[in-house]
PDB file of C-alpha atoms and ligand atoms in Angstrom:
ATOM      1  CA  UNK A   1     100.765 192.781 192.321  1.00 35.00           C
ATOM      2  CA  UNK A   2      97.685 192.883 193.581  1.00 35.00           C
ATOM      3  CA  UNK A   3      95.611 193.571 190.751  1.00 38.00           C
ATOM      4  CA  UNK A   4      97.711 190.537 189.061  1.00 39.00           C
ATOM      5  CA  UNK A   5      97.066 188.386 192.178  1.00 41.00           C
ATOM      6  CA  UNK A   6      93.150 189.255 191.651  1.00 39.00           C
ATOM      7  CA  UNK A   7      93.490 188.709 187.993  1.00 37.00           C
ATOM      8  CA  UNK A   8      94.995 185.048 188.034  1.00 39.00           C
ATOM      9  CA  UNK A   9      92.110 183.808 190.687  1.00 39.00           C
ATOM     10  CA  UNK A  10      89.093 185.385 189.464  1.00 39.00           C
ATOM     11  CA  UNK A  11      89.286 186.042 186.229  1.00 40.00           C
ATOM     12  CA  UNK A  12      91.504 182.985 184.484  1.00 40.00           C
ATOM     13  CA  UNK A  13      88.975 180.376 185.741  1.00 38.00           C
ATOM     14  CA  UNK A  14      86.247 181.819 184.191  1.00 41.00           C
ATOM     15  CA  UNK A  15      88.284 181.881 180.988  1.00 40.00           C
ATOM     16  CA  UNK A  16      88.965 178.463 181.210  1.00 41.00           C
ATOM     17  CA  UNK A  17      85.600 177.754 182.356  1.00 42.00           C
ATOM     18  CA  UNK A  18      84.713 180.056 178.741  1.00 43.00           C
ATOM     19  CA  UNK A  19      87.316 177.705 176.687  1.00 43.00           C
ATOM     20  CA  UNK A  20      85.383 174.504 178.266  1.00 42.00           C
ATOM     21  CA  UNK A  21      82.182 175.496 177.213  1.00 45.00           C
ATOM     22  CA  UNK A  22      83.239 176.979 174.190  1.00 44.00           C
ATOM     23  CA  UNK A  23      85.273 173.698 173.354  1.00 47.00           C
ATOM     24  CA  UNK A  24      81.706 171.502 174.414  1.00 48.00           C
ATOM     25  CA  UNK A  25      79.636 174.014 172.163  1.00 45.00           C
ATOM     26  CA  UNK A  26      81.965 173.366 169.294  1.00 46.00           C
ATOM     27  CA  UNK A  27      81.364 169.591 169.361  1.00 50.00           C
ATOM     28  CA  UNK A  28      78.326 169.893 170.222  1.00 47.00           C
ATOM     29  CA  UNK A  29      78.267 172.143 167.027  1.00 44.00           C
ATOM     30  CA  UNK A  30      79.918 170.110 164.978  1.00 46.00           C
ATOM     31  CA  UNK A  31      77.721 167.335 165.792  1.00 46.00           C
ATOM     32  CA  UNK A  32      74.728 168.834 164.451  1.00 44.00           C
ATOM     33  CA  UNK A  33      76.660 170.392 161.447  1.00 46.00           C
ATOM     34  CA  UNK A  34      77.110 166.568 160.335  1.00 43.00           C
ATOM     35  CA  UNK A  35      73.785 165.427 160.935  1.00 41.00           C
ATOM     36  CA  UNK A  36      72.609 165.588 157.379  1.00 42.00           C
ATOM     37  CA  UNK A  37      75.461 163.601 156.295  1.00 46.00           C
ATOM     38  CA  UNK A  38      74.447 161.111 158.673  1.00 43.00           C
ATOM     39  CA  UNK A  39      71.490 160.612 156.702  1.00 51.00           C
ATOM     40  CA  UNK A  40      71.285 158.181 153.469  1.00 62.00           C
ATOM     41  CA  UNK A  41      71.527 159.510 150.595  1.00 74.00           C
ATOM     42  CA  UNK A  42      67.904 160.114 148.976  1.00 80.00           C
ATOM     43  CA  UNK A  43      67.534 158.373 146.042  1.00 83.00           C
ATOM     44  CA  UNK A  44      66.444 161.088 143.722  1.00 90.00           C
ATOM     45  CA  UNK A  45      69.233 163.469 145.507  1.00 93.00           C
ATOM     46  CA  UNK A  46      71.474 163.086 142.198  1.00 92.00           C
ATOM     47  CA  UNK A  47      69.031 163.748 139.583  1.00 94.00           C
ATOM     48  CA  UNK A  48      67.417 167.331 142.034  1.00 96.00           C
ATOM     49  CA  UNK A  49      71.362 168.132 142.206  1.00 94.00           C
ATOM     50  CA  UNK A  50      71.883 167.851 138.470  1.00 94.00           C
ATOM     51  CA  UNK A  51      68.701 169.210 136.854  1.00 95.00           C
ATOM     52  CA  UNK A  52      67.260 171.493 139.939  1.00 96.00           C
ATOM     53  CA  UNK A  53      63.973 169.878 139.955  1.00 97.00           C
ATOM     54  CA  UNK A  54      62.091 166.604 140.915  1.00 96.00           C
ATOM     55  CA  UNK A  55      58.162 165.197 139.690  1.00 96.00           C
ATOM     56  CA  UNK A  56      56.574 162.929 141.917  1.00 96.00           C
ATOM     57  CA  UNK A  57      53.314 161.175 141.629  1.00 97.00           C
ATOM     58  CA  UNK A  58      51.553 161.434 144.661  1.00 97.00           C
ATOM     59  CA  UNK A  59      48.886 158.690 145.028  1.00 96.00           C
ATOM     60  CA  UNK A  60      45.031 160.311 143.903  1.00 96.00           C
ATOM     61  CA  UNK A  61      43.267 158.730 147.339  1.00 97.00           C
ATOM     62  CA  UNK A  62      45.714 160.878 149.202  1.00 97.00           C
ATOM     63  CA  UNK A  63      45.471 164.364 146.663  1.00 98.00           C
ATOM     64  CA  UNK A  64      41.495 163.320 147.242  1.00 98.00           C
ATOM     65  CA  UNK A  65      41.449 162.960 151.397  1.00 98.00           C
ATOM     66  CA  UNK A  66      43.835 166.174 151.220  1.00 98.00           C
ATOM     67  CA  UNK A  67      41.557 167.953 149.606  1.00 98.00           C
ATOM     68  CA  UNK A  68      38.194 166.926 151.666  1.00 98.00           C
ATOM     69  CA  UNK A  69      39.738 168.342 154.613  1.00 97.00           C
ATOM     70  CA  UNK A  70      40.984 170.949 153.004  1.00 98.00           C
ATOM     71  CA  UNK A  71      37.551 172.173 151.894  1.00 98.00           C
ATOM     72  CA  UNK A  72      36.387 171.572 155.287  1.00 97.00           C
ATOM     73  CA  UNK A  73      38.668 174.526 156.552  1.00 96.00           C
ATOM     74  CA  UNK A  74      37.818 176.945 153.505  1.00 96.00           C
ATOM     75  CA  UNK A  75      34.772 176.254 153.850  1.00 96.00           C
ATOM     76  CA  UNK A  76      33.422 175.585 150.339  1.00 97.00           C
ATOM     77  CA  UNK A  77      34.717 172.862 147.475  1.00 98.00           C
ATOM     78  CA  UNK A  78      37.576 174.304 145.513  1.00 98.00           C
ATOM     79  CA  UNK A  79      36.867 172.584 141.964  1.00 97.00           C
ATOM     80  CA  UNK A  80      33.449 174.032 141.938  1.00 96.00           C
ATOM     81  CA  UNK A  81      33.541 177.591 143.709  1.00 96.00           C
ATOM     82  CA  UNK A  82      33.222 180.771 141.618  1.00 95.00           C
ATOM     83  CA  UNK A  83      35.866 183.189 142.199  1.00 94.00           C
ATOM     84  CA  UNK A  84      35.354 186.924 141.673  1.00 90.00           C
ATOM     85  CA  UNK A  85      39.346 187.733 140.780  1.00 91.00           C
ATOM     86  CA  UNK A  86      41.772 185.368 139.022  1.00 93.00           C
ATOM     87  CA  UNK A  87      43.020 183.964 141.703  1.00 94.00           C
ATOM     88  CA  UNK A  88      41.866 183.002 145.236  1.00 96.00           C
ATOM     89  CA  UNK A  89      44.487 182.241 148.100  1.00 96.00           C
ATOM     90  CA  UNK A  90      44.215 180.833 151.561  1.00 97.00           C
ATOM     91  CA  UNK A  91      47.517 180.613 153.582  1.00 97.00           C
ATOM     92  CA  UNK A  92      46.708 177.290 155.730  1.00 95.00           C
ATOM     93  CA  UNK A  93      48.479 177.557 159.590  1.00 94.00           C
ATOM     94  CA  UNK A  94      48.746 174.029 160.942  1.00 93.00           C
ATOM     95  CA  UNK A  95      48.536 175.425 164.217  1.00 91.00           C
ATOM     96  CA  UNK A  96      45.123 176.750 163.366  1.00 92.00           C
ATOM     97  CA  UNK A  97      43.088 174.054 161.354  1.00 92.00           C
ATOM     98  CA  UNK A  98      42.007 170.102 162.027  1.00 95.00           C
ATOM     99  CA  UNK A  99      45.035 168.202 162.742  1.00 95.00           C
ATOM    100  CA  UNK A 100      44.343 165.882 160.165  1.00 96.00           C
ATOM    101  CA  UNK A 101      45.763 168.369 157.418  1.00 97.00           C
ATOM    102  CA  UNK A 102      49.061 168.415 158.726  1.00 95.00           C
ATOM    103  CA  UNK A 103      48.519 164.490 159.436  1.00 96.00           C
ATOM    104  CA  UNK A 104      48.263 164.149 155.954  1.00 97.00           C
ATOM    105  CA  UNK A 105      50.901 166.713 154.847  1.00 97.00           C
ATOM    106  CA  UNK A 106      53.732 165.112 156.788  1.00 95.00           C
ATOM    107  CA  UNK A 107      52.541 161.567 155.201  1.00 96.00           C
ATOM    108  CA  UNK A 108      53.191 162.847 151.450  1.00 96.00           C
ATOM    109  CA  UNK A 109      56.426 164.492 152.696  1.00 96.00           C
ATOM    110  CA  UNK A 110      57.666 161.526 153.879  1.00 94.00           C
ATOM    111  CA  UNK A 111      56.374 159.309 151.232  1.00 94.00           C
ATOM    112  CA  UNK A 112      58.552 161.474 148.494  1.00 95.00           C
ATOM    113  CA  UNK A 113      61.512 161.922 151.193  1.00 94.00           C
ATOM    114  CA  UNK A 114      61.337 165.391 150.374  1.00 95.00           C
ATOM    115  CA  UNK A 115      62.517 166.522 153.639  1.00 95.00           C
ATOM    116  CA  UNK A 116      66.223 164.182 153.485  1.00 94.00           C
ATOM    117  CA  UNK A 117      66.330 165.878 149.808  1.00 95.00           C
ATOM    118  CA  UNK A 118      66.565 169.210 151.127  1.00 95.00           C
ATOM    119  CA  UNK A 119      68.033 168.811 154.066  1.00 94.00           C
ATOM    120  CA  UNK A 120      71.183 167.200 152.216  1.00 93.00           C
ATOM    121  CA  UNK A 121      70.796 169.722 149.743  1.00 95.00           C
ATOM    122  CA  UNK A 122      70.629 172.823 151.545  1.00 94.00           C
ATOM    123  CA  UNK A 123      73.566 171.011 154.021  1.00 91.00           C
ATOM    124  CA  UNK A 124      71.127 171.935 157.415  1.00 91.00           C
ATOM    125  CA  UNK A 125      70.088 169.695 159.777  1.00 89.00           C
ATOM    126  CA  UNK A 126      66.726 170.709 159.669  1.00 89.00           C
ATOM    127  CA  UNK A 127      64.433 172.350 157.336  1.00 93.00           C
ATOM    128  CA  UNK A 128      61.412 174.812 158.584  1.00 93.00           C
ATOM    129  CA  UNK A 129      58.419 174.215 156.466  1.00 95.00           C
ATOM    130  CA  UNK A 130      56.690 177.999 155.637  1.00 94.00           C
ATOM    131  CA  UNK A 131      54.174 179.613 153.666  1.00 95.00           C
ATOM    132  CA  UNK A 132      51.749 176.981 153.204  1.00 97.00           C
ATOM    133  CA  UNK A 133      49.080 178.188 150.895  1.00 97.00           C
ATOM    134  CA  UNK A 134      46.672 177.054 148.794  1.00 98.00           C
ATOM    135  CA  UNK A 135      45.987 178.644 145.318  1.00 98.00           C
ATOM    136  CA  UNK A 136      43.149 178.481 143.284  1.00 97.00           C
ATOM    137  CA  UNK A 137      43.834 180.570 140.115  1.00 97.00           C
ATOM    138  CA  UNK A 138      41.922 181.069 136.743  1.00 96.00           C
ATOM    139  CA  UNK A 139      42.761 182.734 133.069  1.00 91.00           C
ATOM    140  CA  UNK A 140      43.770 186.474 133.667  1.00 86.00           C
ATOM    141  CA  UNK A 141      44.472 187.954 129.995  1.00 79.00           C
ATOM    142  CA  UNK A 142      46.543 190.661 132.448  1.00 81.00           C
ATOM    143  CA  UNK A 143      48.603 188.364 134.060  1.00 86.00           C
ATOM    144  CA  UNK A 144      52.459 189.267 132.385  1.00 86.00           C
ATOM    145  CA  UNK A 145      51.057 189.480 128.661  1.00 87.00           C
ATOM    146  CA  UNK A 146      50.572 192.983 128.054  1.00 88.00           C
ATOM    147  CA  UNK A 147      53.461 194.549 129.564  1.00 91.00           C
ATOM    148  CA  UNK A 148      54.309 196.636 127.089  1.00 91.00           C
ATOM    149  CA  UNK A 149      51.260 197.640 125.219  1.00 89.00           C
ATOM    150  CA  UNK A 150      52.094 201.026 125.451  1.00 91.00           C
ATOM    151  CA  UNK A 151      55.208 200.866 122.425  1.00 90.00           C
ATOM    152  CA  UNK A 152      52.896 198.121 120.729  1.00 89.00           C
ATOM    153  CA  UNK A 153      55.179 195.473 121.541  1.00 89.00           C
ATOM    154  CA  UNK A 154      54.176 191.659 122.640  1.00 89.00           C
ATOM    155  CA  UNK A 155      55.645 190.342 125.320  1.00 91.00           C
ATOM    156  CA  UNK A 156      58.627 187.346 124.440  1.00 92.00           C
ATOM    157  CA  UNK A 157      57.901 183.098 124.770  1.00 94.00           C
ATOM    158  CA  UNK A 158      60.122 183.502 127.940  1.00 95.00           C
ATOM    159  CA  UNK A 159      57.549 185.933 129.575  1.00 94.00           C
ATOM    160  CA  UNK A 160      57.404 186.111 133.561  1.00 95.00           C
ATOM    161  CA  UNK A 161      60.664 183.896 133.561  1.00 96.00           C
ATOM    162  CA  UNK A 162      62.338 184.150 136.396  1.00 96.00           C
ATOM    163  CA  UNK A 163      64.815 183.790 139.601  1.00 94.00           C
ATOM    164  CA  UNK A 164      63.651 183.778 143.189  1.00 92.00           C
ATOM    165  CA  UNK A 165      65.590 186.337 145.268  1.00 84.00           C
ATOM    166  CA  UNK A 166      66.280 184.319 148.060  1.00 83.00           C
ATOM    167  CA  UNK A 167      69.722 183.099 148.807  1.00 82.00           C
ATOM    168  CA  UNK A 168      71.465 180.411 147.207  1.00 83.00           C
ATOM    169  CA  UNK A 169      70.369 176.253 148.835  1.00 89.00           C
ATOM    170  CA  UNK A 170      68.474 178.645 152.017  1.00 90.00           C
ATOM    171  CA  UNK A 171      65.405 177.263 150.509  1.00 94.00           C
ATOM    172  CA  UNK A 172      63.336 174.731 148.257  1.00 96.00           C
ATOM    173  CA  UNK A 173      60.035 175.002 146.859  1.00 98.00           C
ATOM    174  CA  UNK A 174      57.447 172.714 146.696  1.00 98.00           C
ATOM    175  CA  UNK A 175      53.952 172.790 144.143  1.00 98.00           C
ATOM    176  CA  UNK A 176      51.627 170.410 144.795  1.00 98.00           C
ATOM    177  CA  UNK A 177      49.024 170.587 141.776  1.00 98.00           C
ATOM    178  CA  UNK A 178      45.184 169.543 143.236  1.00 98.00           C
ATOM    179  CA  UNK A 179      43.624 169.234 139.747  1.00 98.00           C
ATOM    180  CA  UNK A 180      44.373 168.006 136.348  1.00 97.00           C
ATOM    181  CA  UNK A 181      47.211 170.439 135.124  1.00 97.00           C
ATOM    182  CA  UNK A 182      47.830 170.373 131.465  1.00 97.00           C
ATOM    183  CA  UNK A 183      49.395 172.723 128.541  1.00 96.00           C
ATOM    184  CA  UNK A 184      46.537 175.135 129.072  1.00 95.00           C
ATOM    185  CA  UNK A 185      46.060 175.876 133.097  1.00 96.00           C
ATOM    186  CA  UNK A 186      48.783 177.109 133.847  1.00 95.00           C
ATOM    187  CA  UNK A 187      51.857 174.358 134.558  1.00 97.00           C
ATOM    188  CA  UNK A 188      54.855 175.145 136.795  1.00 98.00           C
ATOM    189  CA  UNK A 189      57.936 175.696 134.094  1.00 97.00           C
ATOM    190  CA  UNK A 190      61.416 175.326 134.777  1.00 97.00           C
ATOM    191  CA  UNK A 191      64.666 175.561 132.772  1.00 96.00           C
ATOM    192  CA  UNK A 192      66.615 172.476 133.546  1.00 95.00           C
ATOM    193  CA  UNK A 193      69.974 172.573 135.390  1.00 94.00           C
ATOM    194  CA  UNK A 194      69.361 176.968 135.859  1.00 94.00           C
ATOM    195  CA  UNK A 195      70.032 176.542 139.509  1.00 93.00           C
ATOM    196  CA  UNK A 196      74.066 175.768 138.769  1.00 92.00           C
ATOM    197  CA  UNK A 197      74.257 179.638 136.413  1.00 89.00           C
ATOM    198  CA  UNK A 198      77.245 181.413 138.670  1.00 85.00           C
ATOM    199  CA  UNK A 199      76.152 184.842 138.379  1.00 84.00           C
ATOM    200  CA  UNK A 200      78.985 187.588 139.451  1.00 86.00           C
ATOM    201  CA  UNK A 201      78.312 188.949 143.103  1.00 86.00           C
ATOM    202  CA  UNK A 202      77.066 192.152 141.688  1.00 86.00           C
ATOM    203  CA  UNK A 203      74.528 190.539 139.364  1.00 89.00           C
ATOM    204  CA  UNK A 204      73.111 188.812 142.172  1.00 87.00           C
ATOM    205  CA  UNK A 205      73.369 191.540 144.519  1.00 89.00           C
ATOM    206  CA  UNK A 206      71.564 193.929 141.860  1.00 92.00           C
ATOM    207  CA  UNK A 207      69.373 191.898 140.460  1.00 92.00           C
ATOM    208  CA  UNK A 208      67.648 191.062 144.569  1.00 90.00           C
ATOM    209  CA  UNK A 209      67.954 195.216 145.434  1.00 92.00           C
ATOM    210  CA  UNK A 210      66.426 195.900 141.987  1.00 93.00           C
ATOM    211  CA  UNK A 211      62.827 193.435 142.535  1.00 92.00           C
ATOM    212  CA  UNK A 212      62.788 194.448 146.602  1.00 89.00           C
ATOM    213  CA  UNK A 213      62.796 198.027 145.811  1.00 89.00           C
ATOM    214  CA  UNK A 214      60.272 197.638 143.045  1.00 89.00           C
ATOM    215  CA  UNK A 215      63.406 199.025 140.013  1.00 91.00           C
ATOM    216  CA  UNK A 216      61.969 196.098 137.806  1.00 91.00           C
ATOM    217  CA  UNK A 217      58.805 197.416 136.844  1.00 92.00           C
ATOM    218  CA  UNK A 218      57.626 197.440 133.102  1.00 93.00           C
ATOM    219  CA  UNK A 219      55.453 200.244 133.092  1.00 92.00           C
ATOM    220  CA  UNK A 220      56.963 203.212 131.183  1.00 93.00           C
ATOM    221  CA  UNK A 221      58.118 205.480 134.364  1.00 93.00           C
ATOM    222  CA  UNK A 222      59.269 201.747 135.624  1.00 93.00           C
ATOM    223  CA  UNK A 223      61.561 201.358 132.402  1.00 94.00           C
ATOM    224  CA  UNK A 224      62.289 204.912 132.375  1.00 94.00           C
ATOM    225  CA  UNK A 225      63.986 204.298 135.819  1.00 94.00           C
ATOM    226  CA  UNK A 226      65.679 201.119 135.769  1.00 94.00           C
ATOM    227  CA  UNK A 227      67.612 202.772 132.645  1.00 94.00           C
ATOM    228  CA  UNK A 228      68.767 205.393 134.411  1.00 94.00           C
ATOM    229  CA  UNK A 229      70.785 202.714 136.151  1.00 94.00           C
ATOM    230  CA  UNK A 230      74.168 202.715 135.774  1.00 93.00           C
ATOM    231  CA  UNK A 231      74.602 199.267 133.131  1.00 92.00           C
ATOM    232  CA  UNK A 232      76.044 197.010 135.036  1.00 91.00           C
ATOM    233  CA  UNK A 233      73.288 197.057 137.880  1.00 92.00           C
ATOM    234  CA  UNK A 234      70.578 196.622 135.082  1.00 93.00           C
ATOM    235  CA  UNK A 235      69.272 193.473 136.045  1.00 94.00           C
ATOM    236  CA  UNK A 236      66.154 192.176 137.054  1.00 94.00           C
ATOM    237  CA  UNK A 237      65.024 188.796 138.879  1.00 94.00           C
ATOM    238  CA  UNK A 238      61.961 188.350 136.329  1.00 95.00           C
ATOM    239  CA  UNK A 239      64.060 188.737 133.268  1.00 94.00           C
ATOM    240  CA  UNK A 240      61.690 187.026 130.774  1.00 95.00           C
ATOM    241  CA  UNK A 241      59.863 189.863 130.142  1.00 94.00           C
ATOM    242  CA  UNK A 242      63.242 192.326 128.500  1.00 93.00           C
ATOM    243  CA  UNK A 243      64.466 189.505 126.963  1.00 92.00           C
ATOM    244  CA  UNK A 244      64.105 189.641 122.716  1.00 89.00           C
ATOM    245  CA  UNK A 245      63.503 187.176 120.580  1.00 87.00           C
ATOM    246  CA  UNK A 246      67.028 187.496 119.005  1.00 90.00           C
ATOM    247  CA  UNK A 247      68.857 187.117 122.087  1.00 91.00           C
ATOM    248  CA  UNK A 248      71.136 184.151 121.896  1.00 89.00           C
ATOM    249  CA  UNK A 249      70.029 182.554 125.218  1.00 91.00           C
ATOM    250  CA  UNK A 250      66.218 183.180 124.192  1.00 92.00           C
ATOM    251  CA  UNK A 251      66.372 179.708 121.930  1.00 93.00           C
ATOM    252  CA  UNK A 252      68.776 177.949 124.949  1.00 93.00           C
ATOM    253  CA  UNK A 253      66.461 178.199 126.998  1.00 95.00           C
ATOM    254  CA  UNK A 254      63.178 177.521 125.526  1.00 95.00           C
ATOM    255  CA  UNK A 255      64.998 174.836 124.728  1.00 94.00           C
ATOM    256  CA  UNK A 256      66.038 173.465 128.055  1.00 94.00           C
ATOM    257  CA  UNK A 257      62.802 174.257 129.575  1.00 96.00           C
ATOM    258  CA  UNK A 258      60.358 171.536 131.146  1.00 96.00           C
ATOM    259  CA  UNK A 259      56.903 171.843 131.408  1.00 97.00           C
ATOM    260  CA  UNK A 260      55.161 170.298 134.550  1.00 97.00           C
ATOM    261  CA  UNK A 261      51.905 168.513 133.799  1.00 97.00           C
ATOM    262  CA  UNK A 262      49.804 166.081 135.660  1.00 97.00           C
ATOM    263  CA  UNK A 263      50.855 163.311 133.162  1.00 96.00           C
ATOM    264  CA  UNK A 264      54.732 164.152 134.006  1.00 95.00           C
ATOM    265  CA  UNK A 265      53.259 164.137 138.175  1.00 96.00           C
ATOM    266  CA  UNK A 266      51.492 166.170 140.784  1.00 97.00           C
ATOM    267  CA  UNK A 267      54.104 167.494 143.179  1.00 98.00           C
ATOM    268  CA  UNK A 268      56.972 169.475 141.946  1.00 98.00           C
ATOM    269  CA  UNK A 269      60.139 170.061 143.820  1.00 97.00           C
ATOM    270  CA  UNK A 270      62.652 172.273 142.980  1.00 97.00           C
ATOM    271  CA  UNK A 271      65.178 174.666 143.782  1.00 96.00           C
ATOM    272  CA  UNK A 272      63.608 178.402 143.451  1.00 96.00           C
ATOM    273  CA  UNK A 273      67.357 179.818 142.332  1.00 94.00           C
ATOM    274  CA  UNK A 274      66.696 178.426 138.969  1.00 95.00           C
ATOM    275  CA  UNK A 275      65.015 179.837 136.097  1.00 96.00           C
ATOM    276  CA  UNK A 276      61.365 179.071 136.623  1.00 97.00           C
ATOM    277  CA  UNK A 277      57.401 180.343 136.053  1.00 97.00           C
ATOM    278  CA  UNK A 278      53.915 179.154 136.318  1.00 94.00           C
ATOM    279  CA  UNK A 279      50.343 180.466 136.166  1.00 90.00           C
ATOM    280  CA  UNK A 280      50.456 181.240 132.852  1.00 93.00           C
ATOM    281  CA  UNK A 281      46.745 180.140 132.360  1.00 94.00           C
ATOM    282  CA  UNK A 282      44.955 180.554 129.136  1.00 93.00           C
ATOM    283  CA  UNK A 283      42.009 178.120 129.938  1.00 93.00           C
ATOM    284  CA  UNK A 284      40.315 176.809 132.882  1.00 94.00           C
ATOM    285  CA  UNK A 285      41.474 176.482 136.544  1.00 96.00           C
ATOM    286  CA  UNK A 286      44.561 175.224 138.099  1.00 97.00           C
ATOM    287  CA  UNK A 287      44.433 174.556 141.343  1.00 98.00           C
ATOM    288  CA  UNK A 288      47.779 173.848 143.698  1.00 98.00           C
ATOM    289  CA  UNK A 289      49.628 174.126 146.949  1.00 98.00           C
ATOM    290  CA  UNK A 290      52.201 175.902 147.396  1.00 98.00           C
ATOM    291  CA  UNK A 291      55.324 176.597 150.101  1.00 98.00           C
ATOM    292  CA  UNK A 292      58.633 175.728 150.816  1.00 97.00           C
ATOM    293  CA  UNK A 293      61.347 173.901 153.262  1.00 96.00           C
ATOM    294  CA  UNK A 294      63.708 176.591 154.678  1.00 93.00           C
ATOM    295  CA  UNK A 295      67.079 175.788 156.102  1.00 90.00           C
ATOM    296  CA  UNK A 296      67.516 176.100 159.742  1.00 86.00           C
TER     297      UNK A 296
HETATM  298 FE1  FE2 B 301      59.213 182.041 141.760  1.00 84.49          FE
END
């Protein structure tokens, strides 16, 4: 009796007390769950849904003031520098450079409505905006072309083709090109309506585990080892490399494939769990920004 006596006056207000605030959190929950639908629709939203990738023209007096204070906090000018390897990178902290960069940032962000695009998209109220880096990056004859020189083979059209490993609408990437991109330098690539492929979970699953652990290599101990796989966990996030010319999706998606230059736009947005590439440069420099808006 007594232990039921203590029971009913201690302990079953706190549980209600735990149901209130549970019930409060929930709405309060709920609330935020819904703020993205709040939002109005963003005009391109259909057309990033459909196809899994946006081109914007971002105005050249704001690429130019971007890019003066940009070589202010690398300290040298980026079309003209000589780099030693093929590519150079800065990762850029807001946090740690003139204020006017981010200034400047959050004004092209807005201007495309970038932000509303993937907030709706990945269904979060807010997006976190990482890995801000800046890429400078010249013709490497290494770069994915002679992956199998070893057997004497060339490496396929769909070379370096390939699926982020990140999880499905957690994420969408953003390239920003800072000089004339054409045919030649190196433009971003991406296969048209690839984000909407429904892979089986074990696909997915393998195909992440296999390019974390490093099982999608190409050299010959590399290929040696991802065939000792059992078959149906051969599969690899950068596919373009294994696949032959004969293949029946080789043609499909060549095919379907866009090509990015400056004439098409500057900024590219699309969603990294699509079939994509870039850097591919035979000539010249490209030079481009590069990150991505995270769900929260
Ligand atoms: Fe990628």
């Amino acid at each position: 009796m007594i232990e039921s006596k203590h029971f009913s006056s201690i302990y079953l207000p706190a549980l209600w007390d735990g149901l209130y605030l549970y019930k409060e959190n929930q709405k309060r929950l709920y609330k935020n769950r819904n703020l993205y639908r709040s939002n109005a629709t963003p005009i391109n939203f259909d057309t990033f849904s459909r196809e899994g990738i946006l081109t914007f023209t971002v105005e050249p007096k704001l690429v130019e003031e971007l890019k003066i204070e940009l070589n202010k906090h690398i300290g040298y000018d980026m079309d003209s520098v000589l780099i030693d390897e093929p590519e150079a990178r800065h990762y850029v902290t807001f946090s740690e450079c003139d204020p006017k960069i981010k200034i400047l940032h959050d004004r092209i962000l807005a201007q495309l409505d970038v932000i509303n695009i993937a907030k709706q998209y990945c269904k979060t109220p807010n997006v976190r905006i990482s890995g801000f880096k800046l890429r400078i990056q010249e013709a490497d004859s290494e770069f994915k072309q002679n992956l199998f020189k070893d057997v004497g083979y060339k490496v396929p059209t769909t070379n370096y083709m390939h699926i982020d490993s990140s999880f499905r609408r957690s994420q969408i990437k953003m390239v920003f090109y800072l000089n004339k991109v054409t045919a030649s330098n190196g433009p971003f690539r991406y296969v048209r309506g690839s984000h909407k492929i429904k892979d089986p979970i074990w696909r997915k699953i393998s195909r992440r585990v296999n390019h974390k652990n490093g099982y999608q290599a190409w050299d010959a101990a590399g290929r040696e080892r991802f065939m000792k796989l059992p078959k149906f966990l051969r599969h690899k996030a950068e596919f373009g490399n294994d696949l032959l010319p004969e293949n029946k999706y080789h043609k499909i998606l060549m095919d379907e494939e866009v090509t990015v230059t400056s004439k098409d736009g500057n900024f590219v947005l699309f969603d990294n769990a699509g079939i994509h590439r870039g850097g591919l440069i035979e000539t010249g420099r490209r030079i481009s920004l590069q990150w991505s808006m995270e769900a929260v």
